């Protein structure tokens, strides 16, 4: 994830155990449609420029599964 996400540009990075920071970032995104749009566009551009989406999506899936468990 950290090789694809630039904090504040195309997403937010937090310590995996910092639930307060994660919640804060989720609230920020929920309340700011323009920010969501900008980060989405920036994320797509970065993925297209930098790397293999299938590998990144597998890493994201694994991360989300580890958080859920």
mmCIF file of N, CA and C in Angstrom:
data_model
loop_
_atom_site.group_PDB
_atom_site.id
_atom_site.type_symbol
_atom_site.label_atom_id
_atom_site.label_comp_id
_atom_site.label_asym_id
_atom_site.label_seq_id
_atom_site.Cartn_x
_atom_site.Cartn_y
_atom_site.Cartn_z
ATOM 1 N N UNK A 1 0.825 -1.192 0.000
ATOM 2 C CA UNK A 1 0.000 0.000 0.000
ATOM 3 C C UNK A 1 0.875 1.264 0.000
ATOM 4 N N UNK A 2 1.876 1.296 0.865
ATOM 5 C CA UNK A 2 2.685 2.519 0.966
ATOM 6 C C UNK A 2 3.445 2.839 -0.312
ATOM 7 N N UNK A 3 3.634 1.856 -1.183
ATOM 8 C CA UNK A 3 4.294 2.144 -2.445
ATOM 9 C C UNK A 3 3.336 2.750 -3.467
ATOM 10 N N UNK A 4 2.047 2.747 -3.179
ATOM 11 C CA UNK A 4 1.046 3.305 -4.089
ATOM 12 C C UNK A 4 0.377 4.567 -3.552
ATOM 13 N N UNK A 5 0.296 4.704 -2.238
ATOM 14 C CA UNK A 5 -0.426 5.829 -1.637
ATOM 15 C C UNK A 5 0.546 6.909 -1.194
ATOM 16 N N UNK A 6 0.274 8.117 -1.661
ATOM 17 C CA UNK A 6 1.002 9.294 -1.195
ATOM 18 C C UNK A 6 0.064 10.008 -0.229
ATOM 19 N N UNK A 7 0.441 9.994 1.051
ATOM 20 C CA UNK A 7 -0.441 10.514 2.102
ATOM 21 C C UNK A 7 -0.924 11.926 1.775
ATOM 22 N N UNK A 8 -2.238 12.096 1.796
ATOM 23 C CA UNK A 8 -2.842 13.395 1.564
ATOM 24 C C UNK A 8 -3.035 13.737 0.096
ATOM 25 N N UNK A 9 -2.406 12.980 -0.797
ATOM 26 C CA UNK A 9 -2.531 13.243 -2.235
ATOM 27 C C UNK A 9 -3.527 12.300 -2.894
ATOM 28 N N UNK A 10 -3.321 11.011 -2.693
ATOM 29 C CA UNK A 10 -4.237 10.042 -3.301
ATOM 30 C C UNK A 10 -4.783 9.056 -2.263
ATOM 31 N N UNK A 11 -4.664 9.427 -1.023
ATOM 32 C CA UNK A 11 -5.172 8.598 0.061
ATOM 33 C C UNK A 11 -4.567 9.024 1.382
ATOM 34 N N UNK A 12 -4.850 8.250 2.399
ATOM 35 C CA UNK A 12 -4.307 8.526 3.726
ATOM 36 C C UNK A 12 -3.602 7.284 4.236
ATOM 37 N N UNK A 13 -2.486 7.479 4.881
ATOM 38 C CA UNK A 13 -1.747 6.390 5.510
ATOM 39 C C UNK A 13 -1.794 6.570 7.017
ATOM 40 N N UNK A 14 -2.007 5.487 7.726
ATOM 41 C CA UNK A 14 -1.968 5.512 9.185
ATOM 42 C C UNK A 14 -1.303 4.231 9.664
ATOM 43 N N UNK A 15 -0.912 4.240 10.905
ATOM 44 C CA UNK A 15 -0.442 3.004 11.523
ATOM 45 C C UNK A 15 -1.607 2.028 11.531
ATOM 46 N N UNK A 16 -1.337 0.778 11.254
ATOM 47 C CA UNK A 16 -2.421 -0.202 11.143
ATOM 48 C C UNK A 16 -3.226 -0.383 12.426
ATOM 49 N N UNK A 17 -2.699 0.052 13.550
ATOM 50 C CA UNK A 17 -3.411 -0.085 14.822
ATOM 51 C C UNK A 17 -4.021 1.229 15.307
ATOM 52 N N UNK A 18 -3.868 2.294 14.535
ATOM 53 C CA UNK A 18 -4.362 3.613 14.941
ATOM 54 C C UNK A 18 -5.798 3.798 14.449
ATOM 55 N N UNK A 19 -6.721 3.217 15.188
ATOM 56 C CA UNK A 19 -8.130 3.237 14.820
ATOM 57 C C UNK A 19 -8.680 4.661 14.787
ATOM 58 N N UNK A 20 -8.247 5.508 15.696
ATOM 59 C CA UNK A 20 -8.716 6.899 15.729
ATOM 60 C C UNK A 20 -8.334 7.635 14.448
ATOM 61 N N UNK A 21 -7.098 7.467 13.985
ATOM 62 C CA UNK A 21 -6.658 8.134 12.759
ATOM 63 C C UNK A 21 -7.434 7.605 11.556
ATOM 64 N N UNK A 22 -7.628 6.282 11.507
ATOM 65 C CA UNK A 22 -8.400 5.704 10.403
ATOM 66 C C UNK A 22 -9.813 6.275 10.380
ATOM 67 N N UNK A 23 -10.439 6.320 11.535
ATOM 68 C CA UNK A 23 -11.799 6.850 11.625
ATOM 69 C C UNK A 23 -11.837 8.315 11.213
ATOM 70 N N UNK A 24 -10.867 9.076 11.643
ATOM 71 C CA UNK A 24 -10.802 10.489 11.291
ATOM 72 C C UNK A 24 -10.688 10.683 9.783
ATOM 73 N N UNK A 25 -9.839 9.886 9.153
ATOM 74 C CA UNK A 25 -9.682 9.988 7.696
ATOM 75 C C UNK A 25 -10.958 9.559 6.975
ATOM 76 N N UNK A 26 -11.621 8.544 7.485
ATOM 77 C CA UNK A 26 -12.869 8.099 6.871
ATOM 78 C C UNK A 26 -13.948 9.176 6.978
ATOM 79 N N UNK A 27 -14.009 9.831 8.113
ATOM 80 C CA UNK A 27 -14.980 10.915 8.294
ATOM 81 C C UNK A 27 -14.659 12.067 7.356
ATOM 82 N N UNK A 28 -13.379 12.414 7.262
ATOM 83 C CA UNK A 28 -12.958 13.483 6.347
ATOM 84 C C UNK A 28 -13.419 13.176 4.931
ATOM 85 N N UNK A 29 -13.174 11.947 4.476
ATOM 86 C CA UNK A 29 -13.565 11.567 3.117
ATOM 87 C C UNK A 29 -15.089 11.538 2.954
ATOM 88 N N UNK A 30 -15.785 11.077 3.967
ATOM 89 C CA UNK A 30 -17.252 11.020 3.894
ATOM 90 C C UNK A 30 -17.860 12.410 3.774
ATOM 91 N N UNK A 31 -17.198 13.400 4.364
ATOM 92 C CA UNK A 31 -17.747 14.757 4.390
ATOM 93 C C UNK A 31 -17.256 15.644 3.249
ATOM 94 N N UNK A 32 -16.306 15.180 2.448
ATOM 95 C CA UNK A 32 -15.701 16.046 1.434
ATOM 96 C C UNK A 32 -15.683 15.357 0.068
ATOM 97 N N UNK A 33 -16.739 15.581 -0.697
ATOM 98 C CA UNK A 33 -16.863 14.948 -2.016
ATOM 99 C C UNK A 33 -15.747 15.403 -2.959
ATOM 100 N N UNK A 34 -15.352 16.664 -2.891
ATOM 101 C CA UNK A 34 -14.278 17.153 -3.760
ATOM 102 C C UNK A 34 -12.962 16.449 -3.457
ATOM 103 N N UNK A 35 -12.673 16.245 -2.190
ATOM 104 C CA UNK A 35 -11.449 15.542 -1.800
ATOM 105 C C UNK A 35 -11.483 14.097 -2.296
ATOM 106 N N UNK A 36 -12.626 13.439 -2.142
ATOM 107 C CA UNK A 36 -12.756 12.064 -2.641
ATOM 108 C C UNK A 36 -12.488 12.012 -4.140
ATOM 109 N N UNK A 37 -13.053 12.951 -4.870
ATOM 110 C CA UNK A 37 -12.871 12.999 -6.315
ATOM 111 C C UNK A 37 -11.401 13.228 -6.676
ATOM 112 N N UNK A 38 -10.773 14.210 -6.033
ATOM 113 C CA UNK A 38 -9.355 14.508 -6.319
ATOM 114 C C UNK A 38 -8.463 13.313 -6.003
ATOM 115 N N UNK A 39 -8.695 12.683 -4.857
ATOM 116 C CA UNK A 39 -7.874 11.527 -4.482
ATOM 117 C C UNK A 39 -8.111 10.353 -5.421
ATOM 118 N N UNK A 40 -9.344 10.176 -5.853
ATOM 119 C CA UNK A 40 -9.639 9.099 -6.794
ATOM 120 C C UNK A 40 -8.923 9.295 -8.119
ATOM 121 N N UNK A 41 -8.967 10.510 -8.632
ATOM 122 C CA UNK A 41 -8.277 10.822 -9.886
ATOM 123 C C UNK A 41 -6.769 10.645 -9.715
ATOM 124 N N UNK A 42 -6.233 11.156 -8.615
ATOM 125 C CA UNK A 42 -4.792 11.028 -8.359
ATOM 126 C C UNK A 42 -4.387 9.559 -8.218
ATOM 127 N N UNK A 43 -5.228 8.761 -7.590
ATOM 128 C CA UNK A 43 -4.927 7.330 -7.424
ATOM 129 C C UNK A 43 -4.885 6.622 -8.765
ATOM 130 N N UNK A 44 -5.856 6.910 -9.590
ATOM 131 C CA UNK A 44 -5.878 6.270 -10.913
ATOM 132 C C UNK A 44 -4.637 6.649 -11.719
ATOM 133 N N UNK A 45 -4.285 7.935 -11.704
ATOM 134 C CA UNK A 45 -3.099 8.387 -12.437
ATOM 135 C C UNK A 45 -1.848 7.690 -11.917
ATOM 136 N N UNK A 46 -1.745 7.561 -10.606
ATOM 137 C CA UNK A 46 -0.557 6.928 -10.026
ATOM 138 C C UNK A 46 -0.478 5.453 -10.407
ATOM 139 N N UNK A 47 -1.588 4.758 -10.325
ATOM 140 C CA UNK A 47 -1.603 3.333 -10.683
ATOM 141 C C UNK A 47 -1.227 3.164 -12.153
ATOM 142 N N UNK A 48 -1.784 4.007 -13.004
ATOM 143 C CA UNK A 48 -1.472 3.911 -14.427
ATOM 144 C C UNK A 48 0.003 4.204 -14.698
ATOM 145 N N UNK A 49 0.576 5.121 -13.936
ATOM 146 C CA UNK A 49 1.964 5.517 -14.159
ATOM 147 C C UNK A 49 2.976 4.595 -13.483
ATOM 148 N N UNK A 50 2.593 4.061 -12.318
ATOM 149 C CA UNK A 50 3.574 3.371 -11.481
ATOM 150 C C UNK A 50 3.535 1.862 -11.611
ATOM 151 N N UNK A 51 2.359 1.280 -11.644
ATOM 152 C CA UNK A 51 2.468 -0.151 -11.515
ATOM 153 C C UNK A 51 1.286 -0.999 -11.842
ATOM 154 N N UNK A 52 1.408 -2.179 -11.403
ATOM 155 C CA UNK A 52 0.504 -3.282 -11.671
ATOM 156 C C UNK A 52 -0.672 -3.246 -10.702
ATOM 157 N N UNK A 53 -1.848 -2.951 -11.215
ATOM 158 C CA UNK A 53 -3.020 -2.832 -10.359
ATOM 159 C C UNK A 53 -3.395 -4.153 -9.714
ATOM 160 N N UNK A 54 -3.238 -5.244 -10.413
ATOM 161 C CA UNK A 54 -3.654 -6.533 -9.847
ATOM 162 C C UNK A 54 -2.861 -6.863 -8.588
ATOM 163 N N UNK A 55 -1.574 -6.540 -8.573
ATOM 164 C CA UNK A 55 -0.748 -6.774 -7.388
ATOM 165 C C UNK A 55 -1.194 -5.862 -6.245
ATOM 166 N N UNK A 56 -1.457 -4.605 -6.557
ATOM 167 C CA UNK A 56 -1.901 -3.655 -5.541
ATOM 168 C C UNK A 56 -3.254 -4.045 -4.968
ATOM 169 N N UNK A 57 -4.155 -4.488 -5.824
ATOM 170 C CA UNK A 57 -5.483 -4.866 -5.338
ATOM 171 C C UNK A 57 -5.401 -6.101 -4.443
ATOM 172 N N UNK A 58 -4.506 -7.019 -4.749
ATOM 173 C CA UNK A 58 -4.331 -8.205 -3.895
ATOM 174 C C UNK A 58 -3.792 -7.798 -2.532
ATOM 175 N N UNK A 59 -2.848 -6.861 -2.507
ATOM 176 C CA UNK A 59 -2.306 -6.372 -1.230
ATOM 177 C C UNK A 59 -3.392 -5.669 -0.425
ATOM 178 N N UNK A 60 -4.208 -4.868 -1.101
ATOM 179 C CA UNK A 60 -5.290 -4.163 -0.408
ATOM 180 C C UNK A 60 -6.296 -5.162 0.151
ATOM 181 N N UNK A 61 -6.647 -6.170 -0.627
ATOM 182 C CA UNK A 61 -7.570 -7.200 -0.151
ATOM 183 C C UNK A 61 -7.024 -7.880 1.100
ATOM 184 N N UNK A 62 -5.742 -8.242 1.062
ATOM 185 C CA UNK A 62 -5.130 -8.906 2.212
ATOM 186 C C UNK A 62 -5.130 -7.995 3.439
ATOM 187 N N UNK A 63 -4.834 -6.711 3.228
ATOM 188 C CA UNK A 63 -4.831 -5.763 4.339
ATOM 189 C C UNK A 63 -6.226 -5.634 4.944
ATOM 190 N N UNK A 64 -7.226 -5.467 4.106
ATOM 191 C CA UNK A 64 -8.585 -5.312 4.605
ATOM 192 C C UNK A 64 -9.064 -6.571 5.316
ATOM 193 N N UNK A 65 -8.677 -7.736 4.815
ATOM 194 C CA UNK A 65 -9.045 -8.986 5.488
ATOM 195 C C UNK A 65 -8.376 -9.088 6.851
ATOM 196 N N UNK A 66 -7.124 -8.639 6.940
ATOM 197 C CA UNK A 66 -6.425 -8.710 8.229
ATOM 198 C C UNK A 66 -7.051 -7.752 9.241
ATOM 199 N N UNK A 67 -7.534 -6.615 8.772
ATOM 200 C CA UNK A 67 -8.184 -5.659 9.658
ATOM 201 C C UNK A 67 -9.525 -6.222 10.139
ATOM 202 N N UNK A 68 -10.243 -6.853 9.229
ATOM 203 C CA UNK A 68 -11.575 -7.400 9.555
ATOM 204 C C UNK A 68 -11.489 -8.553 10.547
ATOM 205 N N UNK A 69 -10.376 -9.254 10.536
ATOM 206 C CA UNK A 69 -10.241 -10.422 11.415
ATOM 207 C C UNK A 69 -9.660 -9.982 12.690
#
